[in-house]
CSV table of C-alpha atoms in Angstrom, one decimal:
chain,number,residue,atom,x,y,z
A,153,GLU,CA,1.3,2.3,-27.8
A,154,THR,CA,-1.0,2.6,-24.8
A,155,GLY,CA,-3.9,4.6,-26.3
A,156,VAL,CA,-3.4,7.4,-23.7
A,157,THR,CA,-2.5,10.6,-25.3
A,158,GLN,CA,-1.4,13.8,-23.8
A,159,SER,CA,-1.1,17.3,-25.2
A,160,PRO,CA,1.0,19.3,-25.6
A,161,THR,CA,4.2,17.2,-25.5
A,162,HIS,CA,6.4,20.3,-24.5
A,163,LEU,CA,5.7,23.8,-23.4
A,164,ILE,CA,7.3,26.8,-21.8
A,165,LYS,CA,5.6,29.1,-19.5
A,166,THR,CA,6.5,32.1,-17.4
A,167,ARG,CA,6.3,32.2,-13.6
A,168,GLY,CA,3.0,33.4,-12.5
A,169,GLN,CA,1.1,32.2,-15.6
A,170,GLN,CA,-1.5,29.5,-15.8
A,171,VAL,CA,-1.3,26.3,-17.8
A,172,THR,CA,-3.7,23.5,-18.9
A,173,LEU,CA,-2.5,20.0,-19.8
A,174,ARG,CA,-4.8,17.6,-21.5
A,175,CYS,CA,-5.1,13.8,-21.5
A,176,SER,CA,-7.2,11.3,-23.5
A,177,SER,CA,-7.6,8.1,-21.7
A,178,GLN,CA,-7.6,4.6,-23.1
A,179,SER,CA,-11.0,3.4,-24.4
A,180,GLY,CA,-13.1,2.0,-21.7
A,181,HIS,CA,-11.0,3.4,-18.8
A,182,ASN,CA,-13.0,5.6,-16.4
A,183,THR,CA,-10.1,6.5,-14.1
A,184,VAL,CA,-7.5,9.0,-14.8
A,185,SER,CA,-4.6,9.9,-12.5
A,186,TRP,CA,-2.0,12.6,-12.9
A,187,TYR,CA,1.7,12.4,-11.7
A,188,GLN,CA,4.4,15.0,-11.6
A,189,GLN,CA,8.0,13.9,-12.2
A,190,ALA,CA,10.7,16.2,-11.5
A,191,LEU,CA,14.1,15.6,-13.1
A,192,GLY,CA,15.9,12.6,-11.8
A,193,GLN,CA,13.1,11.5,-9.5
A,194,GLY,CA,10.1,9.2,-9.4
A,195,PRO,CA,6.6,10.4,-10.3
A,196,GLN,CA,4.6,11.8,-7.5
A,197,PHE,CA,0.8,11.4,-7.4
A,198,ILE,CA,-1.2,14.7,-7.8
A,199,PHE,CA,-4.8,13.5,-8.0
A,200,GLN,CA,-7.0,10.9,-9.5
A,201,TYR,CA,-10.5,11.2,-11.1
A,202,TYR,CA,-13.1,8.6,-11.2
A,203,ARG,CA,-16.3,9.1,-13.3
A,204,GLU,CA,-15.8,12.9,-13.2
A,205,GLU,CA,-15.2,13.2,-9.5
A,206,GLU,CA,-11.8,13.7,-7.8
A,207,ASN,CA,-11.4,10.6,-5.5
A,208,GLY,CA,-7.9,11.1,-4.3
A,209,ARG,CA,-5.2,13.8,-3.9
A,210,GLY,CA,-1.5,13.8,-3.2
A,211,ASN,CA,0.4,16.5,-1.4
A,212,PHE,CA,-0.1,19.2,-3.8
A,213,PRO,CA,-1.5,22.8,-3.3
A,214,PRO,CA,-5.0,23.9,-4.4
A,215,ARG,CA,-3.5,25.7,-7.4
A,216,PHE,CA,-3.2,22.3,-9.0
A,217,SER,CA,-6.7,21.4,-10.2
A,218,GLY,CA,-8.4,19.1,-12.6
A,219,LEU,CA,-11.4,18.1,-14.4
A,220,GLN,CA,-12.6,14.9,-15.9
A,221,PHE,CA,-15.1,14.9,-18.9
A,222,PRO,CA,-18.0,12.5,-19.7
A,223,ASN,CA,-15.8,10.8,-22.2
A,224,TYR,CA,-13.4,10.3,-19.4
A,225,SER,CA,-10.6,12.6,-21.0
A,226,SER,CA,-9.0,14.8,-18.4
A,227,GLU,CA,-7.2,18.2,-17.8
A,228,LEU,CA,-4.8,19.3,-15.3
A,229,ASN,CA,-4.8,23.0,-14.5
A,230,VAL,CA,-1.9,24.8,-12.7
A,231,ASN,CA,-2.3,28.4,-11.6
A,232,ALA,CA,0.3,30.9,-10.5
A,233,LEU,CA,3.2,28.8,-11.9
A,234,GLU,CA,6.3,28.5,-9.9
A,235,LEU,CA,9.8,27.6,-11.1
A,236,ASP,CA,9.6,24.3,-9.1
A,237,ASP,CA,6.5,23.3,-11.2
A,238,SER,CA,9.0,22.5,-14.1
A,239,ALA,CA,8.6,18.8,-14.5
A,240,LEU,CA,7.3,16.0,-16.6
A,241,TYR,CA,3.6,15.6,-16.1
A,242,LEU,CA,2.3,12.1,-16.7
A,243,CYS,CA,-1.4,11.0,-17.1
A,244,ALA,CA,-2.4,7.5,-16.5
A,245,SER,CA,-5.7,5.9,-17.3
A,246,SER,CA,-7.0,2.6,-15.6
A,247,TYR,CA,-10.2,0.6,-15.0
A,248,PRO,CA,-10.7,-0.4,-11.4
A,249,GLY,CA,-11.5,-4.0,-11.4
A,250,THR,CA,-9.6,-7.1,-10.8
A,251,ALA,CA,-6.2,-6.5,-9.4
A,252,LYS,CA,-4.4,-7.0,-12.5
A,253,ASN,CA,-6.8,-4.7,-14.4
A,254,THR,CA,-5.7,-1.9,-12.1
A,255,GLU,CA,-2.6,-1.6,-14.2
A,256,ALA,CA,-2.2,2.0,-15.3
A,257,PHE,CA,-1.5,2.9,-18.8
A,258,PHE,CA,0.6,6.0,-19.2
A,259,GLY,CA,0.8,8.6,-21.8
A,260,GLN,CA,4.0,10.0,-23.2
A,261,GLY,CA,4.0,12.9,-20.8
A,262,THR,CA,4.0,16.8,-21.1
A,263,ARG,CA,7.4,18.4,-20.3
A,264,LEU,CA,6.6,21.7,-18.7
A,265,THR,CA,9.3,24.3,-18.2
A,266,VAL,CA,8.7,27.4,-16.2
A,267,VAL,CA,11.0,30.3,-16.7
B,130,ALA,CA,7.8,7.1,5.4
B,131,GLN,CA,8.9,6.0,2.0
B,132,LYS,CA,6.6,3.3,0.6
B,133,ILE,CA,8.9,2.2,-2.1
B,134,THR,CA,12.7,2.1,-1.8
B,135,GLN,CA,15.1,1.6,-4.7
B,136,THR,CA,18.6,1.6,-3.5
B,137,GLN,CA,20.5,1.4,-6.7
B,138,PRO,CA,20.7,4.7,-8.5
B,139,GLY,CA,22.6,3.3,-11.5
B,140,MET,CA,23.7,-0.2,-12.8
B,141,PHE,CA,25.8,-1.3,-15.7
B,142,VAL,CA,25.3,-4.7,-17.2
B,143,GLN,CA,27.0,-6.5,-20.2
B,144,GLU,CA,24.7,-7.4,-23.1
B,145,LYS,CA,23.2,-10.9,-22.9
B,146,GLU,CA,23.9,-11.0,-19.1
B,147,ALA,CA,21.1,-10.9,-16.5
B,148,VAL,CA,20.6,-8.0,-14.1
B,149,THR,CA,18.6,-7.7,-10.9
B,150,LEU,CA,17.0,-4.5,-9.7
B,151,ASP,CA,16.1,-4.1,-6.0
B,152,CYS,CA,12.8,-2.9,-4.7
B,153,THR,CA,11.5,-3.0,-1.1
B,154,TYR,CA,8.2,-1.6,0.0
B,155,ASP,CA,6.2,-0.7,3.0
B,156,THR,CA,2.5,-1.1,3.4
B,157,SER,CA,-0.1,-2.2,6.1
B,158,ASP,CA,-2.5,-3.3,3.6
B,159,GLN,CA,-3.2,-6.9,3.0
B,160,SER,CA,-4.2,-6.5,-0.6
B,161,TYR,CA,-1.9,-4.5,-2.8
B,162,GLY,CA,-0.1,-4.8,-6.3
B,163,LEU,CA,3.5,-4.2,-7.2
B,164,PHE,CA,4.6,-3.0,-10.6
B,165,TRP,CA,7.7,-2.4,-12.6
B,166,TYR,CA,7.8,0.3,-15.2
B,167,LYS,CA,10.6,1.2,-17.8
B,168,GLN,CA,11.1,4.8,-18.8
B,169,PRO,CA,13.2,5.5,-21.7
B,170,SER,CA,14.6,8.9,-22.4
B,171,SER,CA,11.3,9.7,-24.3
B,172,GLY,CA,9.5,9.9,-20.9
B,173,GLU,CA,6.7,7.4,-21.4
B,174,MET,CA,6.1,4.9,-18.7
B,175,ILE,CA,6.0,1.3,-20.1
B,176,PHE,CA,4.4,-1.3,-18.0
B,177,LEU,CA,6.7,-4.4,-17.6
B,178,ILE,CA,5.3,-6.6,-15.0
B,179,TYR,CA,2.7,-7.0,-12.2
B,180,GLN,CA,2.7,-9.1,-9.0
B,181,GLY,CA,-0.3,-9.2,-6.8
B,182,SER,CA,0.1,-9.6,-2.9
B,183,TYR,CA,-2.0,-12.8,-2.9
B,184,ASP,CA,-0.3,-14.3,-5.9
B,185,GLU,CA,1.6,-17.3,-4.9
B,186,GLN,CA,3.8,-17.6,-7.9
B,187,ASN,CA,6.5,-15.2,-9.0
B,188,ALA,CA,5.4,-13.2,-12.1
B,189,THR,CA,7.0,-13.6,-15.4
B,190,GLU,CA,6.7,-11.6,-18.7
B,191,GLY,CA,9.1,-12.7,-21.3
B,192,ARG,CA,12.6,-11.7,-20.2
B,193,TYR,CA,11.3,-10.1,-17.1
B,194,SER,CA,10.7,-11.9,-13.9
B,195,LEU,CA,9.7,-10.6,-10.4
B,196,ASN,CA,11.4,-12.2,-7.4
B,197,PHE,CA,8.5,-11.7,-4.8
B,198,GLN,CA,9.4,-12.2,-1.1
B,199,LYS,CA,6.4,-11.1,0.8
B,200,ALA,CA,7.9,-11.7,4.3
B,201,ARG,CA,10.8,-9.5,3.4
B,202,LYS,CA,8.6,-7.0,1.5
B,203,SER,CA,10.7,-7.1,-1.5
B,204,ALA,CA,9.9,-7.3,-5.2
B,205,ASN,CA,13.1,-7.3,-7.2
B,206,LEU,CA,13.0,-7.3,-11.0
B,207,VAL,CA,15.2,-9.7,-12.9
B,208,ILE,CA,15.9,-8.8,-16.6
B,209,SER,CA,17.5,-11.8,-18.4
B,210,ALA,CA,19.6,-11.7,-21.6
B,211,SER,CA,20.0,-7.9,-21.4
B,212,GLN,CA,19.8,-6.0,-24.8
B,213,LEU,CA,21.0,-2.6,-25.7
B,214,GLY,CA,17.3,-1.5,-25.9
B,215,ASP,CA,17.0,-2.2,-22.3
B,216,SER,CA,19.0,0.9,-21.3
B,217,ALA,CA,16.6,3.1,-19.5
B,218,MET,CA,15.2,4.1,-16.2
B,219,TYR,CA,13.3,1.5,-14.1
B,220,PHE,CA,10.8,2.3,-11.6
B,221,CYS,CA,9.1,0.1,-8.9
B,222,ALA,CA,5.6,1.1,-7.8
B,223,MET,CA,3.0,0.0,-5.6
B,224,ARG,CA,-0.8,0.3,-5.6
B,225,GLU,CA,-2.7,0.0,-2.4
B,226,ARG,CA,-6.4,0.2,-1.7
B,227,ASP,CA,-6.7,4.0,-2.7
B,228,TYR,CA,-5.6,2.9,-6.2
B,229,LYS,CA,-2.9,5.6,-6.5
B,230,LEU,CA,0.6,4.3,-7.5
B,231,SER,CA,3.7,5.2,-5.2
B,232,PHE,CA,6.8,5.2,-7.1
B,233,GLY,CA,10.5,4.6,-6.0
B,234,ALA,CA,13.2,6.9,-7.1
B,235,GLY,CA,14.2,4.6,-9.9
B,236,THR,CA,17.4,2.8,-11.1
B,237,THR,CA,19.2,3.8,-14.3
B,238,VAL,CA,20.3,0.7,-16.2
B,239,THR,CA,22.9,1.0,-18.9
B,240,VAL,CA,23.6,-2.0,-21.1
B,241,ARG,CA,27.1,-2.2,-22.6
B,242,ALA,CA,27.9,-3.9,-25.8
């Protein structure tokens, strides 16, 4: 186990709704990244938070937003859900330091289905 | 442009044999890291092995070794003595200066008894 936990593990939402996914990072890790993995594809970077500030964003629209809290846990919010948002959402925590220590530890993911 | 290319969508390997998974990458950074992750059907990304761009020796972690050829920009994963539990999706990923991970499309490995 990596110590990164995500909730919920599965959920089903209707198109147009909003969803919040949660991630508790590994102890001591101050950086959290979120990835979207569509079925049969590799994960795509959504954004990254470092010490409560967004410090990197992938090619995702503004309806994808996030937060990082003082304890370094994080939320991913998606507004106005679309069918294409159906995917596995992965959270990864890391501690920027030596190159080896930038290894990201992933949670088990949240499988979102939009109907 | 694709940063990580994995050209093998799926591979079959006999139990106890070795298998090599191909990965090529594209970056203009001098400092970068290359990772391999295993993703079983449960979905979690499991870290396998890491190679830094300045590391002169190929990385090894138990049955996993990384064949790093910097000039060719390749970072192939070798799994020795395959086990049935090795059946999973394998992803090559790269971290550049911005710290985000760029993943390839993955290779599905099926180990046959």
